[in-house]
Short mmCIF file of C-alpha atoms in Angstrom, two decimals:
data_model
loop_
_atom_site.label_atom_id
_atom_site.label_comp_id
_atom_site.label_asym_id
_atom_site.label_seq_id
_atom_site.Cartn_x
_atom_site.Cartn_y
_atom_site.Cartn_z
CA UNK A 87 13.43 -38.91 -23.41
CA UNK A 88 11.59 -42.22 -23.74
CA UNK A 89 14.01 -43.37 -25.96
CA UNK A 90 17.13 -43.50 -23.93
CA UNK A 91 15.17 -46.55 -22.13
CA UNK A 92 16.24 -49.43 -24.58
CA UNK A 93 14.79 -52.46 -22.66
CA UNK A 94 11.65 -50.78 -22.06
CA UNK A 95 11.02 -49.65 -25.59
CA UNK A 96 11.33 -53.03 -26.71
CA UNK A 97 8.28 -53.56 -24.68
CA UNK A 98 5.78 -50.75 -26.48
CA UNK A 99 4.65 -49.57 -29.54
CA UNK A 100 7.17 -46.82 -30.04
CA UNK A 101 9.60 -44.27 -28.33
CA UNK A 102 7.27 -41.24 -28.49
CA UNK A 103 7.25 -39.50 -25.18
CA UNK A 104 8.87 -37.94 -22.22
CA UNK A 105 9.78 -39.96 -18.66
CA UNK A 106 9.17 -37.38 -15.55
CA UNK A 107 11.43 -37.95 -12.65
CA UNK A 108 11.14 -36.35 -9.56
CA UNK A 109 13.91 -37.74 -7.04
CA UNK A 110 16.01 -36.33 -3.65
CA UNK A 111 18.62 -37.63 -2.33
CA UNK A 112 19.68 -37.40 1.54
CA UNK A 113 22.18 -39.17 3.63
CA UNK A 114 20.11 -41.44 6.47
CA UNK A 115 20.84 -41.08 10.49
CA UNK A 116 23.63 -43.84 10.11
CA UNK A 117 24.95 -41.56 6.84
CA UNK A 118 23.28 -43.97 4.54
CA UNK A 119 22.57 -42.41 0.74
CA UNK A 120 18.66 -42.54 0.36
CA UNK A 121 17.56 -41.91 -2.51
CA UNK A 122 13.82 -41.56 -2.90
CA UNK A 123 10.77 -40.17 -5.43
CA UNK A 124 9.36 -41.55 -8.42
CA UNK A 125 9.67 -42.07 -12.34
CA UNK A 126 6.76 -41.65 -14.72
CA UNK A 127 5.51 -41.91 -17.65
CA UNK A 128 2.60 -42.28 -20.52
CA UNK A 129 3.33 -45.48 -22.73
CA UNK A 130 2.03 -46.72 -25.68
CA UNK A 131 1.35 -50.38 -25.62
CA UNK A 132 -0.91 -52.73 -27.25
CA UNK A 133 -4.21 -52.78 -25.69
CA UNK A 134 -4.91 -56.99 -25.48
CA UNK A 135 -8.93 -56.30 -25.78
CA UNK A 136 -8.85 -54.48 -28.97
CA UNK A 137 -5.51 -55.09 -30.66
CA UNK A 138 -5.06 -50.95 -30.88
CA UNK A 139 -2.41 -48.74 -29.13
CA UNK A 140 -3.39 -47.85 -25.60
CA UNK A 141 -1.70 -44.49 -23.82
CA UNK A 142 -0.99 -46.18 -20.16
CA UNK A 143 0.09 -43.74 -17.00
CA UNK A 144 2.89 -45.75 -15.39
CA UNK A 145 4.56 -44.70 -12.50
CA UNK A 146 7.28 -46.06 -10.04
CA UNK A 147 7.98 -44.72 -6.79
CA UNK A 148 11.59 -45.37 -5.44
CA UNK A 149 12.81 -45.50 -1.60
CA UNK A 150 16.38 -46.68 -2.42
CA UNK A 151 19.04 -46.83 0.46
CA UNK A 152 22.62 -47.19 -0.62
CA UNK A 153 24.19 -50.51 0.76
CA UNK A 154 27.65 -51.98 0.96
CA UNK A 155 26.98 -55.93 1.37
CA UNK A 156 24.18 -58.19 1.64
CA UNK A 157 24.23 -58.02 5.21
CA UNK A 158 23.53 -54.50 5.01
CA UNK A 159 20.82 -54.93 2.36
CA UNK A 160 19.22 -57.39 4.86
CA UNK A 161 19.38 -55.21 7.94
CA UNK A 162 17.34 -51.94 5.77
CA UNK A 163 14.23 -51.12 6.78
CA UNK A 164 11.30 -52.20 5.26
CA UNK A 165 9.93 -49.46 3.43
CA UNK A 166 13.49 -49.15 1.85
CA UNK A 167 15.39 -51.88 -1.31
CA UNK A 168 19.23 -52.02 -1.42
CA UNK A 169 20.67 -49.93 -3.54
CA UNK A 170 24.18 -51.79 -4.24
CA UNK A 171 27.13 -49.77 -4.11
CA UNK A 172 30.75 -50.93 -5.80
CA UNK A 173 33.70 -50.53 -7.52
CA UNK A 174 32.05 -48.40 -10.27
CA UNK A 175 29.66 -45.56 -10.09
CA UNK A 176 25.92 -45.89 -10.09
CA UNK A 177 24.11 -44.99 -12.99
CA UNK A 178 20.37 -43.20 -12.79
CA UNK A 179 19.55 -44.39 -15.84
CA UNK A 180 19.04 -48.04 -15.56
CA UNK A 181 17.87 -47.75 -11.65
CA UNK A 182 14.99 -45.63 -13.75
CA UNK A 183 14.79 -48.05 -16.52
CA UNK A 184 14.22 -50.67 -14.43
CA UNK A 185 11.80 -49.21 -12.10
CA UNK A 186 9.40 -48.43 -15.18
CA UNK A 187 9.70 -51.62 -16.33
CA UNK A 188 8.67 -53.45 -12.91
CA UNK A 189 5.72 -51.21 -12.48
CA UNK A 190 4.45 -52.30 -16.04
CA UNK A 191 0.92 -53.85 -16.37
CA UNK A 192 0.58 -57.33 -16.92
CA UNK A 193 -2.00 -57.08 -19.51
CA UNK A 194 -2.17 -53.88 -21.38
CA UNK A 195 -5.54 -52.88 -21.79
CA UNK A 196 -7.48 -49.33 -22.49
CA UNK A 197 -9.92 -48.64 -19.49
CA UNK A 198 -13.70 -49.83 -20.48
CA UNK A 199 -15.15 -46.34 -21.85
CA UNK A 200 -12.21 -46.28 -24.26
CA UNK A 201 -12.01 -49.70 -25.24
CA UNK A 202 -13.79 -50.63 -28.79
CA UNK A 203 -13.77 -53.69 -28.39
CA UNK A 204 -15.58 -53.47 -24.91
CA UNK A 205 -17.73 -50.92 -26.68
CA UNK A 206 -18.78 -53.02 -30.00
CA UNK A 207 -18.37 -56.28 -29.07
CA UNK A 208 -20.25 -56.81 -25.54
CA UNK A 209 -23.52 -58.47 -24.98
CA UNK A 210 -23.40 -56.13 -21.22
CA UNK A 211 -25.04 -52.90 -21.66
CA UNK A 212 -22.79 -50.19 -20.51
CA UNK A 213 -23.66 -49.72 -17.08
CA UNK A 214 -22.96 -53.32 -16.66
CA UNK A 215 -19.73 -53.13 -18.25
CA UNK A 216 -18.93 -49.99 -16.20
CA UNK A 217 -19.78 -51.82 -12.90
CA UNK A 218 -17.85 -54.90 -13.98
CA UNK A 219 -14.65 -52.77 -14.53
CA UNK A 220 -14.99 -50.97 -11.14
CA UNK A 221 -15.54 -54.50 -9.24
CA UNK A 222 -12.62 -55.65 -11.44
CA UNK A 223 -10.01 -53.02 -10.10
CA UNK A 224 -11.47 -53.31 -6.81
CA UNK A 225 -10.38 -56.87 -7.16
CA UNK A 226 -7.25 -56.58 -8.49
CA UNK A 227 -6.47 -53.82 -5.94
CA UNK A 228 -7.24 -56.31 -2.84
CA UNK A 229 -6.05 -59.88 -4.13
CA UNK A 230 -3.17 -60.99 -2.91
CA UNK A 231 -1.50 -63.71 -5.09
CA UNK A 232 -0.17 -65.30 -2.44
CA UNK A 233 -3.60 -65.87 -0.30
CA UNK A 234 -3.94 -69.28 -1.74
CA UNK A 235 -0.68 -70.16 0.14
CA UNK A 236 -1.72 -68.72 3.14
CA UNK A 237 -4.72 -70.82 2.99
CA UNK A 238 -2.91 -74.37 2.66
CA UNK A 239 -0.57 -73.06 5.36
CA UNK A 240 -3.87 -72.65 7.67
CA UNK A 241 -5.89 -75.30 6.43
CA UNK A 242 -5.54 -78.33 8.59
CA UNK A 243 -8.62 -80.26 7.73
CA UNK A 244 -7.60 -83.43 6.95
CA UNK A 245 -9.54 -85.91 4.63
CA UNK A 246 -9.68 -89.47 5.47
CA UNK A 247 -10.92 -92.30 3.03
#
């Protein structure tokens, strides 16, 4: 139930709804828990084009390795995060919890089509809009926020006066 998730719910419109998890756990070749799968989930949220609720697939995948100390975190592979062992018991929950919350969109928004605010309030014709909205994932799917970085790092033009 959506509404055992008390951080996240603070984040939508309501606590309607049912989280899917699908997980395994195994013990890795240096008997290492692993504990891998994903958490998903439609929420509602406020679309930011339109002002109205927007129904949002989110899903997290997990590949969680169960670590002692941060020198073990360090030394996991790199398709794996730390999952921090201690004196008390892990809980599922909040591991889940927080997952859903991390793979949250930025900006809430209904795709074009469903949008009425892209629908009534556009000067594009819809074929426009359409094409804008594909070129926009495409985008967002290959940006890398940190490729500004990169190019100060490489740029070695210097300007004189």
């Amino acid at each position: 139930m959506l509404s055992q998730f008390d951080r996240l719910v603070g984040s939508l419109v309501d606590d309607k709804g049912e989280v899917q998890v699908d997980l395994s756990f195994s013990l890795s070749e240096d008997n290492r828990v692993v504990l891998e799968g994903h958490v998903e989930a439609e929420l509602s949220m406020i679309c930011q084009r339109c002002l109205e609720v927007a129904k949002l697939p989110v899903r997290a995948d997990l590949h969680l390795m169960g670590v002692l100390t941060d020198e073990q975190a360090k030394a996991l592979p790199e398709n794996f995060e730390p999952l921090m062992f201690g004196d008390e018991p892990v809980e599922l929950l909040p591991i889940l919890e927080e997952e859903l919350i991390l793979a949250l969109p930025l900006v809430a928004y209904h795709p074009p089509e469903d949008c009425s605010a892209q629908r009534y309030y556009t000067t594009e014709s819809e074929d426009e809009a359409q094409a804008a909205a594909v070129e926009a994932e495409k985008e967002r799917k290959n940006s890398n926020p940190f490729s500004v970085l990169a190019k100060l790092k490489t740029d070695t033009t210097i300007q004189e006066s």
